[in-house]
Amino acid sequence: MDLDTIPNFLAEQRDAAPADLQHLVMSFEDFWERRLWHQLTDVLVEYFSHPESAPQRIPLYKTFVLSFSEKINQLKLVKLGLIAATQCKDDQERLVFLTAIAEKVNKPSSQDAFVYATVAAAGVKLQLRDYDGARKELDRAEGILDLFDSVETVVHASFYRVNADYYQAKLEFASYYKNALLFLACIDISDLNPAERQTRAYDLSVAALVSDSIYNFGELLLHPILDSLVSTPHTWLRDLLFAFNRGDLAAYDVLAGNIAKNRLLEEHKEFLYQKISLSALTETVFRRPPHDRAMTFATISEETKVQSDEIEHLVMKALSLGLLRGSIDQVAEIARINWVQPKVLDMKQIDNMRLRLREWDSSVNQLGNWIEGVGQDVWAA
């Protein structure tokens, strides 16, 4: 657009704007004429953030913002473009719009903005089920991110969010779990609305449970996002996670009736039983002091509530997964364990550890008293 026509264009946009937002449009022309690019960018972001601005976002972006796009922060240029893109009529049009933005900021000095736009385009490709195209864009973005010493948190958050969405679509549960938690680490969860928090907590919980490589849910159990399931129809899922963490087969039996509510959990029902059995085994080992971790299969069966004919396979599985270290005497049916994988403890488990520390303290005192009793002549000398 000819720069001489911009005042007329802004006057039209001012008249079309809601009455309570017209003062912002008036600021556009003021800052534009005075070449106060930083202030102009901020007021544009503010205006675009109002839902009432929706019909004007694309015209303002294409006609006004692009006329001085080289003069403003390129990351904010992309941010304005992403907000404007929400008004495209469909995903195909949105992809073309975002691809053009990415190409515009693909310069050595604005690679962070390029990543931001590229990841947004990858998100649209996911919506269009172009998984190969999305993966290609995400890999390209990740390669650039790895070269940065530091980058705006919003860029990392965007990457982890779309990367998590990709892995969720491909049913790669462990990768989804990792990227979704990294996304949450980059944002203030209060910025998510209650429905978004519940959805994220629900999806993370399901991924943690059905993944065949996640046996320690500590990071999720400690994350406040999980509290969004409290007092909702999905409270049982949170309770199920905590039951898995403490290897509580009795609680699992109570909660198992809810598994049918989720297709993925229902499909992995047999695996879930094996997984909580492994957790029950590691919890049984953990509760014992290090000098008392040679256990018969019968003892393990009694303490874990797992069928006796499943114990040998269960211990071998735990050893192969690195959840335990030790050996098995198959003839004597004894498992000798010398290490158990650390995990997050609930209050009951912490109390058990407190009792063990008290026992250890008592044992040390008894040893000290014995040494003092039998070694009096030595101490006197």
C-alpha positions as YAML, in Angstrom:
chain: A
units: angstrom
residues:
- id: 1
  name: MET
  ca: [0.00, 0.00, 0.00]
- id: 2
  name: ASP
  ca: [1.11, 3.57, -0.78]
- id: 3
  name: LEU
  ca: [2.16, 5.20, 2.49]
- id: 4
  name: ASP
  ca: [0.05, 8.25, 1.59]
- id: 5
  name: THR
  ca: [-3.10, 6.17, 1.79]
- id: 6
  name: ILE
  ca: [-2.40, 4.71, 5.25]
- id: 7
  name: PRO
  ca: [-4.05, 7.60, 7.16]
- id: 8
  name: ASN
  ca: [-7.26, 7.02, 5.18]
- id: 9
  name: PHE
  ca: [-7.04, 3.27, 5.78]
- id: 10
  name: LEU
  ca: [-6.59, 3.80, 9.53]
- id: 11
  name: ALA
  ca: [-9.53, 6.20, 9.57]
- id: 12
  name: GLU
  ca: [-11.68, 3.48, 8.00]
- id: 13
  name: GLN
  ca: [-10.45, 0.95, 10.55]
- id: 14
  name: ARG
  ca: [-11.15, 3.37, 13.39]
- id: 15
  name: ASP
  ca: [-14.73, 3.83, 12.26]
- id: 16
  name: ALA
  ca: [-15.16, 0.06, 11.96]
- id: 17
  name: ALA
  ca: [-13.70, -0.61, 15.40]
- id: 18
  name: PRO
  ca: [-15.87, -0.96, 18.52]
- id: 19
  name: ALA
  ca: [-16.31, 2.36, 20.31]
- id: 20
  name: ASP
  ca: [-14.28, 1.29, 23.35]
- id: 21
  name: LEU
  ca: [-11.31, 0.33, 21.15]
- id: 22
  name: GLN
  ca: [-11.25, 3.34, 18.81]
- id: 23
  name: HIS
  ca: [-8.70, 5.15, 20.97]
- id: 24
  name: LEU
  ca: [-6.22, 2.34, 20.25]
- id: 25
  name: VAL
  ca: [-6.68, 2.73, 16.50]
- id: 26
  name: MET
  ca: [-6.10, 6.46, 16.88]
- id: 27
  name: SER
  ca: [-2.83, 5.61, 18.62]
- id: 28
  name: PHE
  ca: [-1.75, 3.59, 15.59]
- id: 29
  name: GLU
  ca: [-1.59, 6.65, 13.37]
- id: 30
  name: ASP
  ca: [0.02, 8.80, 16.08]
- id: 31
  name: PHE
  ca: [2.86, 6.33, 16.73]
- id: 32
  name: TRP
  ca: [3.21, 5.54, 13.02]
- id: 33
  name: GLU
  ca: [3.64, 9.20, 12.06]
- id: 34
  name: ARG
  ca: [6.15, 9.72, 14.87]
- id: 35
  name: ARG
  ca: [7.97, 6.49, 13.96]
- id: 36
  name: LEU
  ca: [7.67, 5.14, 17.49]
- id: 37
  name: TRP
  ca: [7.88, 1.53, 16.34]
- id: 38
  name: HIS
  ca: [8.18, -0.09, 19.77]
- id: 39
  name: GLN
  ca: [5.13, 1.71, 21.15]
- id: 40
  name: LEU
  ca: [3.21, 1.04, 17.93]
- id: 41
  name: THR
  ca: [3.97, -2.68, 18.15]
- id: 42
  name: ASP
  ca: [2.81, -2.89, 21.76]
- id: 43
  name: VAL
  ca: [-0.47, -1.11, 21.09]
- id: 44
  name: LEU
  ca: [-1.09, -3.36, 18.07]
- id: 45
  name: VAL
  ca: [-0.55, -6.45, 20.21]
- id: 46
  name: GLU
  ca: [-2.95, -5.01, 22.77]
- id: 47
  name: TYR
  ca: [-5.57, -4.31, 20.10]
- id: 48
  name: PHE
  ca: [-5.20, -7.72, 18.45]
- id: 49
  name: SER
  ca: [-5.63, -9.37, 21.86]
- id: 50
  name: HIS
  ca: [-9.19, -8.03, 22.17]
- id: 51
  name: PRO
  ca: [-11.74, -10.53, 20.78]
- id: 52
  name: GLU
  ca: [-13.68, -7.62, 19.22]
- id: 53
  name: SER
  ca: [-10.73, -6.89, 16.91]
- id: 54
  name: ALA
  ca: [-11.11, -10.23, 15.10]
- id: 55
  name: PRO
  ca: [-12.66, -8.96, 11.82]
- id: 56
  name: GLN
  ca: [-9.92, -6.32, 11.42]
- id: 57
  name: ARG
  ca: [-6.85, -8.38, 12.21]
- id: 58
  name: ILE
  ca: [-6.02, -9.66, 8.73]
- id: 59
  name: PRO
  ca: [-6.64, -6.33, 6.94]
- id: 60
  name: LEU
  ca: [-4.57, -4.46, 9.54]
- id: 61
  name: TYR
  ca: [-1.77, -7.01, 9.33]
- id: 62
  name: LYS
  ca: [-1.58, -7.18, 5.53]
- id: 63
  name: THR
  ca: [-2.13, -3.50, 4.81]
- id: 64
  name: PHE
  ca: [-0.67, -1.70, 7.82]
- id: 65
  name: VAL
  ca: [1.73, -3.91, 9.78]
- id: 66
  name: LEU
  ca: [3.59, -5.24, 6.74]
- id: 67
  name: SER
  ca: [4.27, -1.68, 5.59]
- id: 68
  name: PHE
  ca: [6.76, -1.22, 8.45]
- id: 69
  name: SER
  ca: [7.52, -4.87, 9.26]
- id: 70
  name: GLU
  ca: [11.29, -4.43, 8.84]
- id: 71
  name: LYS
  ca: [11.35, -1.76, 11.57]
- id: 72
  name: ILE
  ca: [9.84, -3.74, 14.45]
- id: 73
  name: ASN
  ca: [10.82, -6.68, 16.63]
- id: 74
  name: GLN
  ca: [10.48, -9.71, 14.34]
- id: 75
  name: LEU
  ca: [9.24, -11.96, 17.13]
- id: 76
  name: LYS
  ca: [6.39, -9.54, 17.79]
- id: 77
  name: LEU
  ca: [5.74, -9.33, 14.06]
- id: 78
  name: VAL
  ca: [5.21, -13.10, 14.07]
- id: 79
  name: LYS
  ca: [3.05, -12.86, 17.19]
- id: 80
  name: LEU
  ca: [0.76, -10.38, 15.44]
- id: 81
  name: GLY
  ca: [0.68, -12.68, 12.42]
- id: 82
  name: LEU
  ca: [-0.27, -15.70, 14.55]
- id: 83
  name: ILE
  ca: [-3.16, -13.81, 16.12]
- id: 84
  name: ALA
  ca: [-4.29, -12.60, 12.70]
- id: 85
  name: ALA
  ca: [-4.07, -16.16, 11.33]
- id: 86
  name: THR
  ca: [-6.86, -17.26, 13.66]
- id: 87
  name: GLN
  ca: [-9.24, -15.41, 11.34]
- id: 88
  name: CYS
  ca: [-8.34, -17.36, 8.19]
- id: 89
  name: LYS
  ca: [-11.35, -19.18, 6.77]
- id: 90
  name: ASP
  ca: [-9.76, -22.65, 6.95]
- id: 91
  name: ASP
  ca: [-6.53, -24.49, 7.78]
- id: 92
  name: GLN
  ca: [-5.31, -24.48, 4.19]
- id: 93
  name: GLU
  ca: [-5.55, -20.70, 3.98]
- id: 94
  name: ARG
  ca: [-3.98, -20.45, 7.43]
- id: 95
  name: LEU
  ca: [-1.03, -22.58, 6.33]
- id: 96
  name: VAL
  ca: [-0.36, -20.35, 3.32]
- id: 97
  name: PHE
  ca: [-0.58, -17.27, 5.55]
- id: 98
  name: LEU
  ca: [1.82, -18.66, 8.18]
- id: 99
  name: THR
  ca: [4.26, -20.00, 5.58]
- id: 100
  name: ALA
  ca: [4.52, -16.51, 4.10]
- id: 101
  name: ILE
  ca: [5.26, -15.09, 7.54]
- id: 102
  name: ALA
  ca: [7.98, -17.70, 8.13]
- id: 103
  name: GLU
  ca: [9.62, -16.90, 4.79]
- id: 104
  name: LYS
  ca: [9.53, -13.18, 5.57]
- id: 105
  name: VAL
  ca: [11.42, -13.53, 8.86]
- id: 106
  name: ASN
  ca: [13.84, -16.21, 7.62]
- id: 107
  name: LYS
  ca: [16.93, -14.03, 8.04]
- id: 108
  name: PRO
  ca: [20.12, -14.60, 10.06]
- id: 109
  name: SER
  ca: [19.11, -11.88, 12.51]
- id: 110
  name: SER
  ca: [15.64, -13.25, 13.22]
- id: 111
  name: GLN
  ca: [15.96, -17.02, 13.39]
- id: 112
  name: ASP
  ca: [14.02, -17.10, 16.65]
- id: 113
  name: ALA
  ca: [11.05, -15.51, 14.87]
- id: 114
  name: PHE
  ca: [11.50, -17.95, 11.98]
- id: 115
  name: VAL
  ca: [11.31, -20.89, 14.41]
- id: 116
  name: TYR
  ca: [8.21, -19.39, 16.03]
- id: 117
  name: ALA
  ca: [6.44, -19.09, 12.67]
- id: 118
  name: THR
  ca: [7.69, -22.46, 11.40]
- id: 119
  name: VAL
  ca: [6.37, -24.26, 14.48]
- id: 120
  name: ALA
  ca: [2.99, -22.57, 14.03]
- id: 121
  name: ALA
  ca: [2.89, -23.78, 10.43]
- id: 122
  name: ALA
  ca: [3.78, -27.30, 11.65]
- id: 123
  name: GLY
  ca: [0.81, -27.11, 14.02]
- id: 124
  name: VAL
  ca: [-1.52, -26.38, 11.10]
- id: 125
  name: LYS
  ca: [-0.03, -29.28, 9.13]
- id: 126
  name: LEU
  ca: [-0.91, -31.51, 12.08]
- id: 127
  name: GLN
  ca: [-4.50, -30.28, 11.84]
- id: 128
  name: LEU
  ca: [-4.41, -31.20, 8.14]
- id: 129
  name: ARG
  ca: [-2.98, -34.66, 9.07]
- id: 130
  name: ASP
  ca: [0.20, -33.96, 7.11]
- id: 131
  name: TYR
  ca: [2.33, -35.70, 9.75]
- id: 132
  name: ASP
  ca: [5.43, -36.05, 7.58]
- id: 133
  name: GLY
  ca: [5.31, -32.37, 6.68]
- id: 134
  name: ALA
  ca: [4.84, -31.39, 10.32]
- id: 135
  name: ARG
  ca: [7.75, -33.59, 11.43]
- id: 136
  name: LYS
  ca: [10.00, -32.02, 8.80]
- id: 137
  name: GLU
  ca: [9.15, -28.50, 10.00]
- id: 138
  name: LEU
  ca: [9.61, -29.47, 13.66]
- id: 139
  name: ASP
  ca: [12.99, -31.10, 13.01]
- id: 140
  name: ARG
  ca: [14.10, -27.98, 11.16]
- id: 141
  name: ALA
  ca: [12.98, -25.79, 14.05]
- id: 142
  name: GLU
  ca: [14.67, -28.03, 16.61]
- id: 143
  name: GLY
  ca: [17.95, -27.90, 14.69]
- id: 144
  name: ILE
  ca: [17.89, -24.10, 14.84]
- id: 145
  name: LEU
  ca: [16.87, -24.02, 18.52]
- id: 146
  name: ASP
  ca: [19.84, -26.21, 19.41]
- id: 147
  name: LEU
  ca: [22.16, -23.52, 18.07]
- id: 148
  name: PHE
  ca: [20.81, -20.80, 20.39]
- id: 149
  name: ASP
  ca: [22.46, -20.02, 23.72]
- id: 150
  name: SER
  ca: [19.17, -18.49, 24.82]
- id: 151
  name: VAL
  ca: [15.82, -17.74, 23.25]
- id: 152
  name: GLU
  ca: [12.50, -16.27, 24.36]
- id: 153
  name: THR
  ca: [10.49, -18.72, 26.46]
- id: 154
  name: VAL
  ca: [7.49, -18.30, 24.18]
- id: 155
  name: VAL
  ca: [9.46, -19.86, 21.32]
- id: 156
  name: HIS
  ca: [10.43, -22.93, 23.34]
- id: 157
  name: ALA
  ca: [6.88, -23.23, 24.69]
- id: 158
  name: SER
  ca: [5.47, -23.15, 21.17]
- id: 159
  name: PHE
  ca: [7.92, -25.82, 19.98]
- id: 160
  name: TYR
  ca: [7.27, -28.19, 22.88]
- id: 161
  name: ARG
  ca: [3.49, -27.76, 22.58]
- id: 162
  name: VAL
  ca: [3.35, -28.63, 18.87]
- id: 163
  name: ASN
  ca: [5.98, -31.36, 19.26]
- id: 164
  name: ALA
  ca: [3.85, -32.90, 22.01]
- id: 165
  name: ASP
  ca: [0.78, -32.69, 19.77]
- id: 166
  name: TYR
  ca: [2.71, -34.52, 17.03]
- id: 167
  name: TYR
  ca: [3.76, -37.35, 19.32]
- id: 168
  name: GLN
  ca: [0.24, -37.61, 20.72]
- id: 169
  name: ALA
  ca: [-1.15, -37.98, 17.21]
- id: 170
  name: LYS
  ca: [1.45, -40.69, 16.48]
- id: 171
  name: LEU
  ca: [0.69, -42.48, 19.80]
- id: 172
  name: GLU
  ca: [4.31, -42.13, 20.93]
- id: 173
  name: PHE
  ca: [3.42, -41.82, 24.59]
- id: 174
  name: ALA
  ca: [6.84, -41.34, 26.20]
- id: 175
  name: SER
  ca: [7.83, -38.59, 23.77]
- id: 176
  name: TYR
  ca: [4.46, -36.90, 24.25]
- id: 177
  name: TYR
  ca: [4.87, -37.08, 28.03]
- id: 178
  name: LYS
  ca: [8.36, -35.54, 27.89]
- id: 179
  name: ASN
  ca: [7.43, -32.70, 25.52]
- id: 180
  name: ALA
  ca: [4.14, -31.91, 27.27]
- id: 181
  name: LEU
  ca: [5.96, -31.53, 30.60]
- id: 182
  name: LEU
  ca: [8.61, -29.35, 28.95]
- id: 183
  name: PHE
  ca: [5.82, -27.19, 27.53]
- id: 184
  name: LEU
  ca: [4.31, -26.78, 31.02]
- id: 185
  name: ALA
  ca: [7.76, -25.86, 32.34]
- id: 186
  name: CYS
  ca: [7.87, -22.95, 29.88]
- id: 187
  name: ILE
  ca: [4.55, -21.38, 30.83]
- id: 188
  name: ASP
  ca: [2.55, -20.22, 33.82]
- id: 189
  name: ILE
  ca: [-0.25, -22.78, 34.00]
- id: 190
  name: SER
  ca: [-2.61, -20.04, 35.19]
- id: 191
  name: ASP
  ca: [-2.44, -18.79, 31.58]
- id: 192
  name: LEU
  ca: [-4.33, -21.95, 30.57]
- id: 193
  name: ASN
  ca: [-8.07, -21.92, 31.09]
- id: 194
  name: PRO
  ca: [-9.57, -24.64, 33.36]
- id: 195
  name: ALA
  ca: [-10.63, -26.80, 30.41]
- id: 196
  name: GLU
  ca: [-7.13, -26.67, 28.89]
- id: 197
  name: ARG
  ca: [-5.55, -27.58, 32.23]
- id: 198
  name: GLN
  ca: [-7.89, -30.54, 32.68]
- id: 199
  name: THR
  ca: [-7.26, -31.77, 29.14]
- id: 200
  name: ARG
  ca: [-3.49, -31.51, 29.52]
- id: 201
  name: ALA
  ca: [-3.55, -33.28, 32.91]
- id: 202
  name: TYR
  ca: [-5.82, -36.02, 31.53]
- id: 203
  name: ASP
  ca: [-3.67, -36.64, 28.44]
- id: 204
  name: LEU
  ca: [-0.45, -36.64, 30.48]
- id: 205
  name: SER
  ca: [-1.91, -39.12, 32.95]
- id: 206
  name: VAL
  ca: [-3.02, -41.51, 30.22]
- id: 207
  name: ALA
  ca: [0.35, -41.27, 28.46]
- id: 208
  name: ALA
  ca: [2.21, -41.97, 31.72]
- id: 209
  name: LEU
  ca: [0.10, -45.04, 32.39]
- id: 210
  name: VAL
  ca: [0.19, -46.66, 28.94]
- id: 211
  name: SER
  ca: [3.83, -45.89, 28.08]
- id: 212
  name: ASP
  ca: [6.04, -48.98, 28.22]
- id: 213
  name: SER
  ca: [9.09, -46.90, 29.20]
- id: 214
  name: ILE
  ca: [7.69, -44.65, 31.96]
- id: 215
  name: TYR
  ca: [7.67, -46.31, 35.36]
- id: 216
  name: ASN
  ca: [8.36, -43.24, 37.47]
- id: 217
  name: PHE
  ca: [5.64, -40.57, 37.44]
- id: 218
  name: GLY
  ca: [7.37, -38.31, 39.95]
- id: 219
  name: GLU
  ca: [7.56, -35.19, 37.80]
- id: 220
  name: LEU
  ca: [3.86, -35.40, 36.97]
- id: 221
  name: LEU
  ca: [2.75, -36.28, 40.51]
- id: 222
  name: LEU
  ca: [4.51, -33.18, 41.82]
- id: 223
  name: HIS
  ca: [3.16, -30.88, 39.11]
- id: 224
  name: PRO
  ca: [0.22, -28.61, 40.01]
- id: 225
  name: ILE
  ca: [-1.41, -29.40, 36.65]
- id: 226
  name: LEU
  ca: [-2.56, -32.70, 38.17]
- id: 227
  name: ASP
  ca: [-4.69, -30.85, 40.72]
- id: 228
  name: SER
  ca: [-6.95, -29.70, 37.89]
- id: 229
  name: LEU
  ca: [-8.46, -33.22, 37.88]
- id: 230
  name: VAL
  ca: [-9.62, -32.90, 41.50]
- id: 231
  name: SER
  ca: [-13.41, -32.63, 41.91]
- id: 232
  name: THR
  ca: [-14.01, -33.47, 38.25]
- id: 233
  name: PRO
  ca: [-15.35, -36.64, 36.57]
- id: 234
  name: HIS
  ca: [-11.68, -37.57, 36.02]
- id: 235
  name: THR
  ca: [-10.62, -37.60, 39.68]
- id: 236
  name: TRP
  ca: [-10.30, -41.38, 39.43]
- id: 237
  name: LEU
  ca: [-7.43, -40.97, 36.94]
- id: 238
  name: ARG
  ca: [-5.40, -38.91, 39.40]
- id: 239
  name: ASP
  ca: [-6.12, -41.48, 42.12]
- id: 240
  name: LEU
  ca: [-5.02, -44.22, 39.74]
- id: 241
  name: LEU
  ca: [-1.66, -42.52, 39.15]
- id: 242
  name: PHE
  ca: [-1.00, -42.31, 42.87]
- id: 243
  name: ALA
  ca: [-2.05, -45.96, 43.28]
- id: 244
  name: PHE
  ca: [0.51, -46.90, 40.61]
- id: 245
  name: ASN
  ca: [3.20, -44.83, 42.31]
- id: 246
  name: ARG
  ca: [2.80, -46.71, 45.60]
- id: 247
  name: GLY
  ca: [2.13, -50.08, 43.96]
- id: 248
  name: ASP
  ca: [-1.28, -50.39, 45.59]
- id: 249
  name: LEU
  ca: [-3.00, -53.33, 43.90]
- id: 250
  name: ALA
  ca: [-6.00, -53.11, 46.22]
- id: 251
  name: ALA
  ca: [-6.62, -49.50, 45.17]
- id: 252
  name: TYR
  ca: [-6.08, -50.53, 41.53]
- id: 253
  name: ASP
  ca: [-8.81, -53.17, 41.83]
- id: 254
  name: VAL
  ca: [-11.19, -50.53, 43.17]
- id: 255
  name: LEU
  ca: [-10.37, -48.02, 40.42]
- id: 256
  name: ALA
  ca: [-10.05, -50.50, 37.54]
- id: 257
  name: GLY
  ca: [-13.74, -50.22, 36.73]
- id: 258
  name: ASN
  ca: [-13.04, -46.73, 35.34]
- id: 259
  name: ILE
  ca: [-10.48, -47.95, 32.81]
- id: 260
  name: ALA
  ca: [-13.19, -48.67, 30.25]
- id: 261
  name: LYS
  ca: [-13.92, -44.92, 30.14]
- id: 262
  name: ASN
  ca: [-10.76, -44.41, 28.09]
- id: 263
  name: ARG
  ca: [-10.09, -46.36, 24.90]
- id: 264
  name: LEU
  ca: [-6.29, -46.35, 25.27]
- id: 265
  name: LEU
  ca: [-6.42, -47.54, 28.86]
- id: 266
  name: GLU
  ca: [-8.90, -50.26, 27.93]
- id: 267
  name: GLU
  ca: [-6.64, -51.45, 25.10]
- id: 268
  name: HIS
  ca: [-3.68, -51.62, 27.50]
- id: 269
  name: LYS
  ca: [-5.56, -53.19, 30.40]
- id: 270
  name: GLU
  ca: [-3.37, -56.29, 30.58]
- id: 271
  name: PHE
  ca: [-0.22, -54.17, 30.39]
- id: 272
  name: LEU
  ca: [-1.51, -51.87, 33.15]
- id: 273
  name: TYR
  ca: [-1.89, -54.83, 35.51]
- id: 274
  name: GLN
  ca: [1.69, -55.88, 34.77]
- id: 275
  name: LYS
  ca: [2.88, -52.31, 35.29]
- id: 276
  name: ILE
  ca: [1.24, -51.89, 38.70]
- id: 277
  name: SER
  ca: [2.51, -55.32, 39.69]
- id: 278
  name: LEU
  ca: [6.04, -54.10, 38.93]
- id: 279
  name: SER
  ca: [5.35, -51.03, 41.03]
- id: 280
  name: ALA
  ca: [4.11, -53.23, 43.87]
- id: 281
  name: LEU
  ca: [7.34, -55.23, 43.64]
- id: 282
  name: THR
  ca: [9.61, -52.17, 43.74]
- id: 283
  name: GLU
  ca: [7.58, -50.75, 46.63]
- id: 284
  name: THR
  ca: [7.95, -54.01, 48.56]
- id: 285
  name: VAL
  ca: [11.72, -53.92, 48.05]
- id: 286
  name: PHE
  ca: [11.91, -50.25, 48.93]
- id: 287
  name: ARG
  ca: [10.13, -50.75, 52.25]
- id: 288
  name: ARG
  ca: [12.75, -53.25, 53.38]
- id: 289
  name: PRO
  ca: [16.12, -52.21, 54.83]
- id: 290
  name: PRO
  ca: [19.12, -52.90, 52.56]
- id: 291
  name: HIS
  ca: [20.28, -55.88, 54.66]
- id: 292
  name: ASP
  ca: [16.89, -57.61, 54.33]
- id: 293
  name: ARG
  ca: [16.30, -57.70, 50.58]
- id: 294
  name: ALA
  ca: [16.72, -61.41, 49.95]
- id: 295
  name: MET
  ca: [13.10, -62.47, 49.58]
- id: 296
  name: THR
  ca: [11.45, -65.74, 48.70]
- id: 297
  name: PHE
  ca: [8.94, -65.77, 45.88]
- id: 298
  name: ALA
  ca: [6.28, -66.65, 48.44]
- id: 299
  name: THR
  ca: [7.11, -63.57, 50.52]
- id: 300
  name: ILE
  ca: [6.98, -61.35, 47.44]
- id: 301
  name: SER
  ca: [3.63, -62.84, 46.46]
- id: 302
  name: GLU
  ca: [2.22, -62.29, 49.93]
- id: 303
  name: GLU
  ca: [3.40, -58.67, 50.18]
- id: 304
  name: THR
  ca: [2.58, -57.58, 46.63]
- id: 305
  name: LYS
  ca: [-0.67, -59.58, 46.26]
- id: 306
  name: VAL
  ca: [0.63, -60.86, 42.91]
- id: 307
  name: GLN
  ca: [-0.05, -64.52, 42.05]
- id: 308
  name: SER
  ca: [2.85, -66.77, 43.10]
- id: 309
  name: ASP
  ca: [3.27, -68.27, 39.63]
- id: 310
  name: GLU
  ca: [3.86, -64.77, 38.20]
- id: 311
  name: ILE
  ca: [6.63, -63.73, 40.60]
- id: 312
  name: GLU
  ca: [9.67, -65.09, 38.76]
- id: 313
  name: HIS
  ca: [8.64, -63.46, 35.49]
- id: 314
  name: LEU
  ca: [7.81, -60.24, 37.35]
- id: 315
  name: VAL
  ca: [11.25, -60.04, 39.00]
- id: 316
  name: MET
  ca: [13.00, -60.80, 35.72]
- id: 317
  name: LYS
  ca: [10.97, -58.05, 34.02]
- id: 318
  name: ALA
  ca: [11.90, -55.56, 36.77]
- id: 319
  name: LEU
  ca: [15.59, -56.45, 36.42]
- id: 320
  name: SER
  ca: [15.49, -56.11, 32.62]
- id: 321
  name: LEU
  ca: [13.81, -52.68, 32.85]
- id: 322
  name: GLY
  ca: [16.40, -51.42, 35.33]
- id: 323
  name: LEU
  ca: [13.81, -50.96, 38.08]
- id: 324
  name: LEU
  ca: [15.79, -53.32, 40.31]
- id: 325
  name: ARG
  ca: [19.32, -54.71, 40.42]
- id: 326
  name: GLY
  ca: [20.16, -58.07, 41.86]
- id: 327
  name: SER
  ca: [19.88, -61.77, 41.06]
- id: 328
  name: ILE
  ca: [17.44, -64.67, 41.14]
- id: 329
  name: ASP
  ca: [17.99, -68.13, 42.56]
- id: 330
  name: GLN
  ca: [15.45, -70.06, 40.53]
- id: 331
  name: VAL
  ca: [16.02, -73.34, 42.36]
- id: 332
  name: ALA
  ca: [15.54, -71.86, 45.85]
- id: 333
  name: GLU
  ca: [12.98, -69.36, 44.51]
- id: 334
  name: ILE
  ca: [14.75, -66.41, 46.11]
- id: 335
  name: ALA
  ca: [15.29, -62.91, 44.71]
- id: 336
  name: ARG
  ca: [18.32, -61.04, 46.09]
- id: 337
  name: ILE
  ca: [17.95, -57.32, 45.44]
- id: 338
  name: ASN
  ca: [20.71, -54.78, 46.10]
- id: 339
  name: TRP
  ca: [19.24, -51.64, 44.46]
- id: 340
  name: VAL
  ca: [15.82, -50.19, 43.68]
- id: 341
  name: GLN
  ca: [15.10, -47.26, 41.37]
- id: 342
  name: PRO
  ca: [14.39, -44.05, 43.34]
- id: 343
  name: LYS
  ca: [10.95, -42.51, 42.99]
- id: 344
  name: VAL
  ca: [8.73, -39.77, 44.40]
- id: 345
  name: LEU
  ca: [7.24, -40.67, 47.78]
- id: 346
  name: ASP
  ca: [3.78, -39.91, 49.11]
- id: 347
  name: MET
  ca: [3.21, -39.06, 52.79]
- id: 348
  name: LYS
  ca: [2.71, -42.71, 53.80]
- id: 349
  name: GLN
  ca: [5.94, -43.72, 52.08]
- id: 350
  name: ILE
  ca: [7.77, -40.83, 53.72]
- id: 351
  name: ASP
  ca: [6.47, -41.97, 57.10]
- id: 352
  name: ASN
  ca: [7.77, -45.49, 56.39]
- id: 353
  name: MET
  ca: [11.17, -43.98, 55.62]
- id: 354
  name: ARG
  ca: [11.02, -42.02, 58.88]
- id: 355
  name: LEU
  ca: [10.42, -45.27, 60.80]
- id: 356
  name: ARG
  ca: [13.34, -46.90, 59.00]
- id: 357
  name: LEU
  ca: [15.61, -44.00, 59.92]
- id: 358
  name: ARG
  ca: [14.52, -44.33, 63.54]
- id: 359
  name: GLU
  ca: [15.33, -48.05, 63.41]
- id: 360
  name: TRP
  ca: [18.72, -47.26, 61.90]
- id: 361
  name: ASP
  ca: [19.40, -44.66, 64.62]
- id: 362
  name: SER
  ca: [18.45, -47.20, 67.30]
- id: 363
  name: SER
  ca: [20.75, -49.80, 65.73]
- id: 364
  name: VAL
  ca: [23.65, -47.33, 65.70]
- id: 365
  name: ASN
  ca: [23.06, -46.52, 69.38]
- id: 366
  name: GLN
  ca: [22.96, -50.21, 70.27]
- id: 367
  name: LEU
  ca: [26.21, -50.78, 68.38]
- id: 368
  name: GLY
  ca: [27.80, -47.85, 70.18]
- id: 369
  name: ASN
  ca: [26.69, -49.17, 73.59]
- id: 370
  name: TRP
  ca: [28.01, -52.65, 72.75]
- id: 371
  name: ILE
  ca: [31.40, -51.29, 71.67]
- id: 372
  name: GLU
  ca: [31.57, -49.22, 74.82]
- id: 373
  name: GLY
  ca: [30.70, -52.27, 76.97]
- id: 374
  name: VAL
  ca: [33.20, -54.73, 75.47]
- id: 375
  name: GLY
  ca: [35.97, -52.20, 74.96]
- id: 376
  name: GLN
  ca: [36.15, -50.51, 78.36]
- id: 377
  name: ASP
  ca: [39.79, -51.39, 78.89]
- id: 378
  name: VAL
  ca: [40.66, -49.97, 75.48]
- id: 379
  name: TRP
  ca: [38.81, -46.72, 76.18]
- id: 380
  name: ALA
  ca: [40.49, -46.45, 79.59]
- id: 381
  name: ALA
  ca: [43.91, -46.91, 78.03]
...
